[in-house]
mmCIF file of C-alpha atoms in Angstrom:
data_model
loop_
_atom_site.group_PDB
_atom_site.id
_atom_site.type_symbol
_atom_site.label_atom_id
_atom_site.label_comp_id
_atom_site.label_asym_id
_atom_site.label_seq_id
_atom_site.Cartn_x
_atom_site.Cartn_y
_atom_site.Cartn_z
ATOM 1 C CA MET I 1 108.402 -34.511 -190.039
ATOM 2 C CA THR I 2 106.930 -34.511 -186.541
ATOM 3 C CA ASP I 3 105.043 -31.405 -185.412
ATOM 4 C CA THR I 4 106.288 -30.644 -181.905
ATOM 5 C CA SER I 5 104.120 -27.518 -181.653
ATOM 6 C CA TYR I 6 100.900 -29.550 -181.688
ATOM 7 C CA LEU I 7 99.315 -31.097 -178.613
ATOM 8 C CA ASP I 8 96.251 -33.351 -178.743
ATOM 9 C CA THR I 9 94.240 -31.642 -176.017
ATOM 10 C CA LYS I 10 91.329 -34.063 -176.380
ATOM 11 C CA ALA I 11 93.640 -36.969 -175.548
ATOM 12 C CA VAL I 12 95.216 -34.998 -172.701
ATOM 13 C CA ASP I 13 91.805 -34.104 -171.263
ATOM 14 C CA ALA I 14 90.540 -37.674 -171.493
ATOM 15 C CA TRP I 15 93.563 -39.008 -169.600
ATOM 16 C CA LEU I 16 93.758 -36.251 -166.976
ATOM 17 C CA ASN I 17 90.015 -36.374 -166.274
ATOM 18 C CA VAL I 18 90.539 -39.964 -165.128
ATOM 19 C CA HIS I 19 93.965 -39.778 -163.478
ATOM 20 C CA LEU I 20 94.348 -36.258 -162.009
ATOM 21 C CA GLU I 21 92.037 -35.490 -159.120
ATOM 22 C CA GLY I 22 90.206 -32.204 -159.553
ATOM 23 C CA TYR I 23 91.108 -31.786 -163.219
ATOM 24 C CA GLN I 24 88.275 -30.645 -165.439
ATOM 25 C CA GLY I 25 88.452 -30.108 -169.174
ATOM 26 C CA PRO I 26 88.053 -29.146 -171.897
ATOM 27 C CA SER I 27 91.345 -27.351 -172.236
ATOM 28 C CA GLU I 28 93.326 -25.169 -174.580
ATOM 29 C CA ALA I 29 97.085 -25.483 -175.060
ATOM 30 C CA GLN I 30 99.720 -22.962 -176.051
ATOM 31 C CA LYS I 31 103.346 -23.915 -176.589
ATOM 32 C CA PHE I 32 105.921 -21.854 -174.727
ATOM 33 C CA ALA I 33 108.415 -20.093 -176.982
ATOM 34 C CA GLY I 34 112.069 -21.060 -176.709
ATOM 35 C CA GLY I 35 113.562 -24.298 -175.508
ATOM 36 C CA GLN I 36 114.919 -26.977 -177.778
ATOM 37 C CA SER I 37 114.593 -30.134 -175.727
ATOM 38 C CA ASN I 38 111.240 -31.092 -174.222
ATOM 39 C CA PRO I 39 108.239 -29.230 -175.722
ATOM 40 C CA THR I 40 106.378 -27.386 -172.978
ATOM 41 C CA PHE I 41 102.775 -26.169 -173.074
ATOM 42 C CA GLN I 42 100.541 -23.975 -170.964
ATOM 43 C CA ILE I 43 97.252 -25.779 -170.377
ATOM 44 C CA ARG I 44 94.183 -23.649 -169.660
ATOM 45 C CA ALA I 45 91.446 -25.940 -168.351
ATOM 46 C CA GLN I 46 88.163 -25.400 -166.557
ATOM 47 C CA SER I 47 89.900 -26.360 -163.310
ATOM 48 C CA GLY I 48 92.789 -23.931 -163.704
ATOM 49 C CA ALA I 49 96.133 -23.343 -165.385
ATOM 50 C CA TYR I 50 98.779 -26.047 -165.668
ATOM 51 C CA VAL I 51 102.029 -26.723 -167.480
ATOM 52 C CA LEU I 52 102.539 -29.903 -169.503
ATOM 53 C CA ARG I 53 106.050 -30.949 -170.447
ATOM 54 C CA ARG I 54 106.556 -33.866 -172.802
ATOM 55 C CA LYS I 55 109.231 -35.840 -174.550
ATOM 56 C CA PRO I 56 109.498 -34.906 -178.215
ATOM 57 C CA PRO I 57 107.869 -37.551 -180.390
ATOM 58 C CA GLY I 58 109.968 -39.603 -182.783
ATOM 59 C CA VAL I 59 113.251 -41.489 -182.495
ATOM 60 C CA LEU I 60 115.372 -40.108 -179.636
ATOM 61 C CA LEU I 61 118.824 -40.686 -178.210
ATOM 62 C CA LYS I 62 118.897 -43.147 -175.340
ATOM 63 C CA SER I 63 118.696 -41.465 -171.896
ATOM 64 C CA ALA I 64 117.825 -38.071 -173.438
ATOM 65 C CA HIS I 65 114.622 -36.112 -172.707
ATOM 66 C CA ALA I 66 114.067 -37.891 -169.394
ATOM 67 C CA VAL I 67 110.803 -36.276 -168.285
ATOM 68 C CA ASP I 68 110.375 -39.038 -165.699
ATOM 69 C CA ARG I 69 113.578 -37.905 -163.975
ATOM 70 C CA GLU I 70 112.458 -34.278 -164.130
ATOM 71 C CA PHE I 71 109.204 -35.239 -162.444
ATOM 72 C CA ARG I 72 110.939 -37.318 -159.784
ATOM 73 C CA VAL I 73 113.541 -34.746 -158.741
ATOM 74 C CA GLN I 74 111.081 -31.854 -158.570
ATOM 75 C CA SER I 75 108.662 -33.981 -156.551
ATOM 76 C CA ALA I 76 111.499 -34.852 -154.153
ATOM 77 C CA LEU I 77 112.461 -31.188 -153.673
ATOM 78 C CA LYS I 78 109.000 -30.132 -152.543
ATOM 79 C CA ASP I 79 109.935 -29.727 -148.863
ATOM 80 C CA THR I 80 113.505 -28.447 -149.299
ATOM 81 C CA GLU I 81 115.054 -24.980 -149.605
ATOM 82 C CA VAL I 82 115.061 -25.394 -153.401
ATOM 83 C CA PRO I 83 111.994 -23.713 -154.945
ATOM 84 C CA VAL I 84 110.191 -25.859 -157.532
ATOM 85 C CA ALA I 85 106.749 -25.994 -159.103
ATOM 86 C CA GLN I 86 104.139 -28.305 -157.582
ATOM 87 C CA MET I 87 104.178 -31.601 -159.481
ATOM 88 C CA HIS I 88 100.813 -33.225 -160.274
ATOM 89 C CA ILE I 89 101.146 -36.376 -162.346
ATOM 90 C CA LEU I 90 103.442 -38.307 -164.704
ATOM 91 C CA CYS I 91 102.157 -40.248 -167.719
ATOM 92 C CA GLU I 92 104.591 -42.800 -169.139
ATOM 93 C CA ASP I 93 102.105 -44.309 -171.602
ATOM 94 C CA ASP I 94 103.242 -43.296 -175.089
ATOM 95 C CA ASN I 95 99.831 -44.244 -176.470
ATOM 96 C CA VAL I 96 98.136 -41.217 -174.910
ATOM 97 C CA ILE I 97 99.785 -38.421 -176.933
ATOM 98 C CA GLY I 98 102.719 -40.229 -178.552
ATOM 99 C CA SER I 99 105.313 -39.719 -175.805
ATOM 100 C CA ALA I 100 105.635 -39.492 -172.027
ATOM 101 C CA PHE I 101 104.643 -36.260 -170.274
ATOM 102 C CA TYR I 102 104.048 -34.744 -166.863
ATOM 103 C CA VAL I 103 101.805 -31.998 -165.538
ATOM 104 C CA MET I 104 102.736 -29.386 -162.936
ATOM 105 C CA ASP I 105 101.420 -26.122 -161.553
ATOM 106 C CA MET I 106 101.605 -22.987 -163.627
ATOM 107 C CA VAL I 107 103.919 -20.725 -161.596
ATOM 108 C CA LYS I 108 103.193 -17.063 -162.204
ATOM 109 C CA GLY I 109 106.480 -15.220 -161.902
ATOM 110 C CA ARG I 110 109.087 -13.185 -163.719
ATOM 111 C CA ASN I 111 111.505 -14.873 -166.089
ATOM 112 C CA PHE I 112 114.736 -13.075 -166.999
ATOM 113 C CA ASP I 113 116.153 -14.299 -170.308
ATOM 114 C CA ASP I 114 118.926 -11.695 -170.254
ATOM 115 C CA PRO I 115 121.440 -11.770 -167.341
ATOM 116 C CA ARG I 116 121.991 -8.034 -167.817
ATOM 117 C CA LEU I 117 118.505 -7.651 -166.263
ATOM 118 C CA PRO I 118 117.722 -4.565 -168.357
ATOM 119 C CA ASP I 119 114.126 -4.365 -167.093
ATOM 120 C CA LEU I 120 115.229 -3.936 -163.472
ATOM 121 C CA ALA I 121 116.440 -0.816 -161.724
ATOM 122 C CA PHE I 122 120.140 -0.646 -160.837
ATOM 123 C CA GLU I 123 119.543 -1.372 -157.147
ATOM 124 C CA ASP I 124 117.309 -4.385 -157.916
ATOM 125 C CA ARG I 125 119.776 -6.329 -160.062
ATOM 126 C CA LYS I 126 122.312 -7.553 -157.530
ATOM 127 C CA PRO I 127 119.649 -8.989 -155.165
ATOM 128 C CA VAL I 128 118.349 -11.175 -158.014
ATOM 129 C CA ILE I 129 121.843 -12.529 -158.725
ATOM 130 C CA GLN I 130 122.375 -13.069 -154.997
ATOM 131 C CA GLU I 131 119.161 -15.095 -154.901
ATOM 132 C CA MET I 132 120.404 -17.106 -157.860
ATOM 133 C CA ASN I 133 123.562 -17.779 -155.851
ATOM 134 C CA ARG I 134 121.588 -18.793 -152.750
ATOM 135 C CA VAL I 135 119.431 -21.252 -154.673
ATOM 136 C CA LEU I 136 122.475 -22.818 -156.348
ATOM 137 C CA ALA I 137 124.049 -23.446 -152.952
ATOM 138 C CA ALA I 138 120.720 -24.833 -151.705
ATOM 139 C CA ILE I 139 120.600 -27.334 -154.572
ATOM 140 C CA HIS I 140 124.045 -28.607 -153.666
ATOM 141 C CA ASP I 141 123.175 -28.774 -149.956
ATOM 142 C CA VAL I 142 120.071 -30.965 -150.396
ATOM 143 C CA ASP I 143 120.094 -33.958 -148.034
ATOM 144 C CA LEU I 144 119.982 -36.744 -150.619
ATOM 145 C CA VAL I 145 118.845 -39.426 -148.197
ATOM 146 C CA LYS I 146 116.081 -37.308 -146.661
ATOM 147 C CA ALA I 147 114.869 -36.245 -150.116
ATOM 148 C CA GLY I 148 114.887 -39.828 -151.386
ATOM 149 C CA LEU I 149 117.460 -39.043 -154.069
ATOM 150 C CA SER I 150 120.440 -41.095 -152.900
ATOM 151 C CA ASP I 151 120.037 -43.360 -155.952
ATOM 152 C CA PHE I 152 119.388 -40.546 -158.443
ATOM 153 C CA GLY I 153 122.826 -41.020 -160.009
ATOM 154 C CA PRO I 154 125.699 -43.513 -159.912
ATOM 155 C CA ASP I 155 128.787 -43.300 -157.734
ATOM 156 C CA GLY I 156 132.238 -42.552 -159.099
ATOM 157 C CA ASN I 157 133.933 -39.737 -160.996
ATOM 158 C CA TYR I 158 131.148 -37.469 -162.257
ATOM 159 C CA TYR I 159 133.306 -35.776 -164.876
ATOM 160 C CA GLN I 160 134.528 -39.080 -166.277
ATOM 161 C CA ARG I 161 130.974 -40.373 -166.420
ATOM 162 C CA GLN I 162 129.604 -37.218 -168.008
ATOM 163 C CA THR I 163 132.458 -36.916 -170.487
ATOM 164 C CA ASP I 164 131.824 -40.513 -171.552
ATOM 165 C CA ARG I 165 128.101 -39.850 -171.814
ATOM 166 C CA TRP I 166 128.382 -36.694 -173.866
ATOM 167 C CA THR I 167 131.047 -38.212 -176.081
ATOM 168 C CA LYS I 168 128.605 -41.022 -176.887
ATOM 169 C CA GLN I 169 125.745 -38.559 -177.332
ATOM 170 C CA TYR I 170 127.880 -36.433 -179.620
ATOM 171 C CA ARG I 171 128.912 -39.448 -181.689
ATOM 172 C CA ALA I 172 125.294 -40.580 -181.954
ATOM 173 C CA SER I 173 124.217 -37.161 -183.249
ATOM 174 C CA GLU I 174 127.338 -36.408 -185.318
ATOM 175 C CA THR I 175 126.470 -34.944 -188.713
ATOM 176 C CA GLU I 176 129.985 -34.119 -189.876
ATOM 177 C CA THR I 177 133.578 -34.635 -188.775
ATOM 178 C CA ILE I 178 134.796 -31.755 -186.602
ATOM 179 C CA GLU I 179 138.472 -32.317 -185.843
ATOM 180 C CA ASP I 180 138.505 -29.778 -183.031
ATOM 181 C CA MET I 181 135.746 -31.665 -181.226
ATOM 182 C CA ASP I 182 137.776 -34.859 -181.557
ATOM 183 C CA ALA I 183 140.805 -33.060 -180.107
ATOM 184 C CA LEU I 184 138.755 -31.554 -177.284
ATOM 185 C CA MET I 185 137.490 -34.985 -176.247
ATOM 186 C CA VAL I 186 141.092 -36.208 -176.096
ATOM 187 C CA TRP I 187 142.085 -33.197 -173.961
ATOM 188 C CA LEU I 188 139.310 -33.873 -171.475
ATOM 189 C CA GLU I 189 140.419 -37.479 -171.084
ATOM 190 C CA VAL I 190 144.077 -36.531 -170.626
ATOM 191 C CA ASN I 191 143.279 -33.873 -168.031
ATOM 192 C CA MET I 192 140.497 -35.620 -166.092
ATOM 193 C CA PRO I 193 140.703 -34.669 -162.370
ATOM 194 C CA GLN I 194 140.683 -37.395 -159.778
ATOM 195 C CA ASP I 195 137.404 -37.882 -157.947
ATOM 196 C CA ASP I 196 137.474 -35.733 -154.784
ATOM 197 C CA GLY I 197 134.481 -37.482 -153.245
ATOM 198 C CA GLN I 198 131.975 -34.633 -153.587
ATOM 199 C CA ARG I 199 128.538 -35.970 -154.533
ATOM 200 C CA THR I 200 125.532 -33.673 -154.543
ATOM 201 C CA LEU I 201 122.402 -33.015 -156.515
ATOM 202 C CA VAL I 202 123.397 -31.289 -159.767
ATOM 203 C CA HIS I 203 120.909 -29.326 -161.881
ATOM 204 C CA GLY I 204 122.867 -29.654 -165.111
ATOM 205 C CA ASP I 205 121.619 -26.486 -166.836
ATOM 206 C CA TYR I 206 121.597 -23.853 -164.117
ATOM 207 C CA ARG I 207 121.140 -20.325 -165.445
ATOM 208 C CA ILE I 208 118.907 -17.374 -164.783
ATOM 209 C CA ASP I 209 116.501 -18.035 -167.658
ATOM 210 C CA ASN I 210 115.690 -21.414 -166.079
ATOM 211 C CA MET I 211 114.291 -19.675 -163.000
ATOM 212 C CA LEU I 212 111.052 -17.890 -162.125
ATOM 213 C CA PHE I 213 111.156 -14.974 -159.676
ATOM 214 C CA SER I 214 108.530 -13.170 -157.644
ATOM 215 C CA LYS I 215 107.018 -10.124 -159.320
ATOM 216 C CA SER I 216 107.436 -8.068 -156.145
ATOM 217 C CA SER I 217 110.766 -9.249 -154.709
ATOM 218 C CA PRO I 218 114.008 -11.006 -155.726
ATOM 219 C CA ALA I 219 112.731 -14.324 -154.301
ATOM 220 C CA CYS I 220 112.974 -17.302 -156.634
ATOM 221 C CA LEU I 221 109.644 -19.124 -156.986
ATOM 222 C CA ALA I 222 110.795 -22.093 -159.059
ATOM 223 C CA VAL I 223 113.833 -23.577 -160.752
ATOM 224 C CA LEU I 224 112.870 -25.077 -164.111
ATOM 225 C CA ASP I 225 114.251 -27.533 -166.680
ATOM 226 C CA TRP I 226 115.685 -30.387 -164.604
ATOM 227 C CA GLU I 227 116.238 -32.698 -167.573
ATOM 228 C CA LEU I 228 120.012 -32.951 -167.045
ATOM 229 C CA SER I 229 119.834 -33.284 -163.264
ATOM 230 C CA THR I 230 121.696 -36.120 -161.582
ATOM 231 C CA LEU I 231 124.026 -36.786 -158.674
ATOM 232 C CA GLY I 232 127.486 -35.481 -159.348
ATOM 233 C CA HIS I 233 130.026 -32.774 -158.712
ATOM 234 C CA PRO I 234 128.607 -29.403 -157.636
ATOM 235 C CA TYR I 235 131.240 -27.284 -159.360
ATOM 236 C CA ALA I 236 129.838 -28.296 -162.741
ATOM 237 C CA ASP I 237 126.788 -26.116 -162.036
ATOM 238 C CA LEU I 238 128.964 -23.268 -160.762
ATOM 239 C CA ALA I 239 131.204 -23.431 -163.828
ATOM 240 C CA SER I 240 128.125 -23.533 -166.048
ATOM 241 C CA VAL I 241 126.984 -20.167 -164.679
ATOM 242 C CA ILE I 242 130.400 -18.606 -165.294
ATOM 243 C CA MET I 243 130.526 -20.137 -168.768
ATOM 244 C CA GLN I 244 127.132 -18.690 -169.666
ATOM 245 C CA TRP I 245 128.115 -15.234 -168.447
ATOM 246 C CA GLY I 246 131.248 -15.356 -170.563
ATOM 247 C CA MET I 247 129.212 -15.429 -173.757
ATOM 248 C CA ALA I 248 128.214 -12.447 -175.820
ATOM 249 C CA PRO I 249 124.996 -10.684 -174.823
ATOM 250 C CA GLY I 250 122.014 -11.343 -177.028
ATOM 251 C CA THR I 251 119.340 -13.859 -177.930
ATOM 252 C CA GLU I 252 121.583 -16.909 -178.327
ATOM 253 C CA GLY I 253 124.543 -16.099 -176.112
ATOM 254 C CA ARG I 254 122.610 -14.582 -173.213
ATOM 255 C CA GLY I 255 125.899 -13.650 -171.601
ATOM 256 C CA LEU I 256 127.728 -10.724 -170.057
ATOM 257 C CA ALA I 257 130.897 -10.522 -172.142
ATOM 258 C CA GLY I 258 131.968 -6.891 -172.485
ATOM 259 C CA VAL I 259 129.378 -5.650 -169.990
ATOM 260 C CA ASP I 260 130.564 -3.198 -167.324
ATOM 261 C CA ARG I 261 129.012 -5.163 -164.504
ATOM 262 C CA LYS I 262 129.902 -2.719 -161.751
ATOM 263 C CA ALA I 263 128.195 0.069 -163.655
ATOM 264 C CA GLN I 264 125.157 -2.150 -164.162
ATOM 265 C CA GLY I 265 124.940 -3.380 -160.575
ATOM 266 C CA ILE I 266 125.675 -7.017 -161.492
ATOM 267 C CA MET I 267 128.020 -9.350 -159.612
ATOM 268 C CA GLU I 268 131.419 -10.143 -161.115
ATOM 269 C CA ASP I 269 132.402 -13.792 -161.665
ATOM 270 C CA GLN I 270 134.751 -13.882 -158.682
ATOM 271 C CA GLU I 271 132.189 -12.199 -156.441
ATOM 272 C CA PHE I 272 129.621 -14.837 -157.403
ATOM 273 C CA ILE I 273 132.112 -17.658 -156.793
ATOM 274 C CA ASP I 274 133.166 -16.196 -153.435
ATOM 275 C CA ALA I 275 129.539 -15.848 -152.308
ATOM 276 C CA TYR I 276 128.849 -19.457 -153.284
ATOM 277 C CA CYS I 277 131.918 -20.675 -151.394
ATOM 278 C CA ALA I 278 130.916 -18.663 -148.318
ATOM 279 C CA ARG I 279 127.417 -20.159 -148.338
ATOM 280 C CA ARG I 280 128.804 -23.694 -148.515
ATOM 281 C CA GLY I 281 131.856 -23.268 -146.281
ATOM 282 C CA ILE I 282 134.368 -23.845 -149.078
ATOM 283 C CA SER I 283 137.869 -22.391 -148.763
ATOM 284 C CA GLU I 284 139.282 -23.224 -152.203
ATOM 285 C CA ILE I 285 138.218 -24.537 -155.608
ATOM 286 C CA LYS I 286 140.822 -26.409 -157.615
ATOM 287 C CA ASN I 287 140.724 -27.484 -161.286
ATOM 288 C CA PHE I 288 138.143 -24.828 -162.171
ATOM 289 C CA GLY I 289 139.637 -24.526 -165.642
ATOM 290 C CA PHE I 290 138.778 -28.150 -166.352
ATOM 291 C CA TYR I 291 135.237 -27.647 -165.065
ATOM 292 C CA LEU I 292 134.785 -24.733 -167.467
ATOM 293 C CA ALA I 293 136.177 -26.728 -170.390
ATOM 294 C CA PHE I 294 133.874 -29.621 -169.554
ATOM 295 C CA CYS I 295 130.832 -27.314 -169.516
ATOM 296 C CA CYS I 296 131.801 -25.923 -172.911
ATOM 297 C CA PHE I 297 132.170 -29.440 -174.316
ATOM 298 C CA ARG I 298 128.816 -30.488 -172.895
ATOM 299 C CA MET I 299 127.158 -27.433 -174.414
ATOM 300 C CA ALA I 300 128.673 -28.299 -177.788
ATOM 301 C CA GLY I 301 127.296 -31.824 -177.415
ATOM 302 C CA ILE I 302 123.847 -30.481 -176.580
ATOM 303 C CA LEU I 303 123.870 -28.124 -179.561
ATOM 304 C CA GLN I 304 124.935 -30.964 -181.844
ATOM 305 C CA GLY I 305 121.987 -33.003 -180.594
ATOM 306 C CA VAL I 306 119.683 -30.048 -181.244
ATOM 307 C CA LYS I 307 121.000 -29.810 -184.796
ATOM 308 C CA LYS I 308 120.545 -33.547 -185.378
ATOM 309 C CA ARG I 309 116.938 -33.424 -184.165
ATOM 310 C CA ALA I 310 116.270 -30.519 -186.519
ATOM 311 C CA LEU I 311 117.662 -32.465 -189.463
ATOM 312 C CA ASP I 312 115.595 -35.488 -188.408
ATOM 313 C CA GLY I 313 112.451 -33.375 -188.098
ATOM 314 C CA ASN I 314 112.094 -33.685 -184.314
ATOM 315 C CA ALA I 315 113.267 -30.261 -183.118
ATOM 316 C CA SER I 316 110.979 -28.059 -181.058
ATOM 317 C CA ASN I 317 112.061 -25.012 -183.113
ATOM 318 C CA PRO I 318 113.808 -26.305 -186.280
ATOM 319 C CA GLU I 319 115.015 -22.956 -187.654
ATOM 320 C CA ARG I 320 116.571 -21.885 -184.366
ATOM 321 C CA ALA I 321 117.923 -25.398 -183.805
ATOM 322 C CA LEU I 322 119.881 -25.356 -187.058
ATOM 323 C CA LYS I 323 121.255 -21.901 -186.254
ATOM 324 C CA MET I 324 122.380 -23.097 -182.822
ATOM 325 C CA GLY I 325 123.966 -26.210 -184.305
ATOM 326 C CA ARG I 326 126.238 -24.078 -186.463
ATOM 327 C CA HIS I 327 128.084 -22.970 -183.328
ATOM 328 C CA VAL I 328 129.494 -26.424 -182.503
ATOM 329 C CA PRO I 329 132.688 -26.059 -184.608
ATOM 330 C CA GLU I 330 133.199 -22.543 -183.220
ATOM 331 C CA ILE I 331 132.923 -23.744 -179.633
ATOM 332 C CA ALA I 332 135.466 -26.520 -180.105
ATOM 333 C CA LYS I 333 137.872 -24.347 -182.097
ATOM 334 C CA ASP I 334 137.858 -21.392 -179.723
ATOM 335 C CA LEU I 335 138.064 -23.526 -176.606
ATOM 336 C CA LEU I 336 141.117 -25.347 -177.934
ATOM 337 C CA GLU I 337 142.628 -21.989 -178.816
ATOM 338 C CA GLN I 338 142.205 -20.843 -175.217
ATOM 339 C CA ILE I 339 143.531 -24.135 -173.824
ATOM 340 C CA VAL I 340 146.724 -23.878 -175.865
ATOM 341 C CA PHE I 341 147.109 -20.169 -175.040
ATOM 342 C CA GLU I 342 146.928 -20.859 -171.308
ATOM 343 C CA ALA I 343 149.118 -23.953 -171.599
ATOM 344 C CA ARG I 344 151.856 -21.976 -173.352
ATOM 345 C CA LYS I 345 151.594 -19.160 -170.825
ATOM 346 C CA SER I 346 151.624 -21.234 -167.654
ATOM 347 C CA GLU I 347 153.105 -24.554 -168.768
ATOM 348 C CA TYR I 348 150.113 -26.080 -167.070
ATOM 349 C CA VAL I 349 147.603 -28.609 -168.315
ATOM 350 C CA ASP I 350 145.320 -28.961 -165.338
ATOM 351 C CA VAL I 351 145.953 -32.038 -163.194
ATOM 352 C CA LYS I 352 148.626 -33.606 -165.399
ATOM 353 C CA SER I 353 152.256 -32.613 -165.045
ATOM 354 C CA GLY I 354 155.759 -33.403 -166.191
ATOM 355 C CA VAL I 355 156.409 -35.064 -169.542
ATOM 356 C CA SER I 356 152.789 -36.013 -170.151
ATOM 357 C CA ALA I 357 151.700 -32.389 -169.757
ATOM 358 C CA ARG I 358 154.341 -31.086 -172.123
ATOM 359 C CA LEU I 359 153.459 -33.769 -174.648
ATOM 360 C CA SER I 360 149.815 -32.777 -174.340
ATOM 361 C CA ILE I 361 150.647 -29.136 -175.043
ATOM 362 C CA THR I 362 152.811 -30.082 -178.009
ATOM 363 C CA ALA I 363 150.130 -32.348 -179.413
ATOM 364 C CA PHE I 364 147.535 -29.607 -179.331
ATOM 365 C CA GLU I 365 149.924 -27.051 -180.818
ATOM 366 C CA ASN I 366 150.449 -29.454 -183.716
ATOM 367 C CA LEU I 367 146.714 -29.902 -184.107
ATOM 368 C CA LEU I 368 146.234 -26.163 -184.225
ATOM 369 C CA SER I 369 149.176 -25.397 -186.507
ATOM 370 C CA THR I 370 147.194 -26.080 -189.698
ATOM 371 C CA ALA I 371 145.308 -22.815 -189.351
ATOM 372 C CA GLU I 372 145.663 -19.598 -187.420
ATOM 373 C CA ARG I 373 143.538 -19.598 -184.269
ATOM 374 C CA ARG I 374 142.064 -16.161 -184.539
ATOM 375 C CA LEU I 375 138.954 -15.110 -182.680
ATOM 376 C CA LEU I 376 135.840 -16.046 -184.605
ATOM 377 C CA ARG I 377 133.229 -13.593 -185.673
ATOM 378 C CA SER I 378 130.214 -15.220 -187.298
ATOM 379 C CA GLY I 379 128.946 -12.061 -188.996
ATOM 380 C CA ASP I 380 125.324 -12.792 -187.985
ATOM 381 C CA ASP I 381 125.085 -10.293 -185.139
ATOM 382 C CA CYS I 382 126.191 -10.140 -181.518
ATOM 383 C CA THR I 383 124.315 -13.361 -180.703
ATOM 384 C CA SER I 384 127.002 -15.793 -181.869
ATOM 385 C CA ILE I 385 128.062 -18.326 -179.254
ATOM 386 C CA ARG I 386 131.871 -18.135 -179.121
ATOM 387 C CA MET I 387 134.235 -19.643 -176.626
ATOM 388 C CA SER I 388 136.635 -16.819 -177.472
ATOM 389 C CA ASP I 389 134.318 -14.687 -175.368
ATOM 390 C CA PHE I 390 135.705 -16.479 -172.320
ATOM 391 C CA VAL I 391 139.159 -14.927 -172.643
ATOM 392 C CA GLY I 392 139.871 -12.949 -169.498
ATOM 393 C CA ILE I 393 136.770 -13.793 -167.467
ATOM 394 C CA ILE I 394 138.827 -15.919 -165.033
ATOM 395 C CA PRO I 395 142.296 -17.468 -165.097
ATOM 396 C CA ALA I 396 140.874 -20.193 -167.337
ATOM 397 C CA ILE I 397 142.616 -23.543 -167.543
ATOM 398 C CA THR I 398 144.995 -22.642 -164.727
ATOM 399 C CA GLY I 399 142.700 -24.154 -162.129
ATOM 400 C CA LYS I 400 142.955 -21.058 -159.916
ATOM 401 C CA VAL I 401 139.905 -19.283 -158.586
#
């Protein structure tokens, strides 16, 4: 088993003393809590405080844990409206500490891991969410050519590319047969929207706990965790925010399901979407139901990868990783339940129509007929990740926003 909580500070110091101007060891390292992908450490050296983010050691899925891409995109965003930490140096030599890593500034700010923002006063909550909205629009408005990111991702249908990628990633990390995941992958293929030509920078995991805010104002100081960033369709990030908010509140879900947002001073889904559209001059969003379903599928794929790394001994937090991995069947099952519910109600299966749409609905009804699709309750506590929590947050799977 590989210990992802350990960092060889002597090796780090020796390399940084040579390659990073102004760096002076010796240093001490402390691993940040949370996070299941790339282990991240606070480095306290004689020359100051830094953050080191590394690939996990051991055998990894191809294209996963791309710290080099994280370093590149954050370096490119330095002079844009997107707040990021100051990048210092990238080390791609696995011989130094066993895997690639990069070093950046330690940004001292507030991190909100609960979108309910319980530590803020009522009047201070909405400005933080508005800032989150502003930064999201800024990410999607980055001039790719000026930032040197025009080749940061391939051309073509982003959703087709990402669905193919996460299907392969899921298959590579599959630990058991989950029929609902198989059915969900078929549904995504059948209902794939045509490419509408939008191509922007996409964060890939945009949520409030991946942001650092000023301690004295709602200003965002840095957007973190760019591992999944690429060039693609901007609505994937927007749908990801709405998906996250549709989960149950708590440690794992970190959502807003069941929360009286008006009473708490927090923006509703539609208000957030409208503000985003106003910032970017968008009059209408079509196929939003598909974008939500895609985000749910991608999250299931990520959680399956987390589970596989835990079983292989490479997880950053093995106990939490295994707990998170248990949600994969629930995600697929509840999402299919919602898809069929909306399909029955509206006779609509996203972009497909006519006979093929009706056949698609019938096929999924047959798949689901072996067991009653009741809302899942894990019994752990209110932290279970359930796609059933999405019911009612928007007209899901109808494509209307």
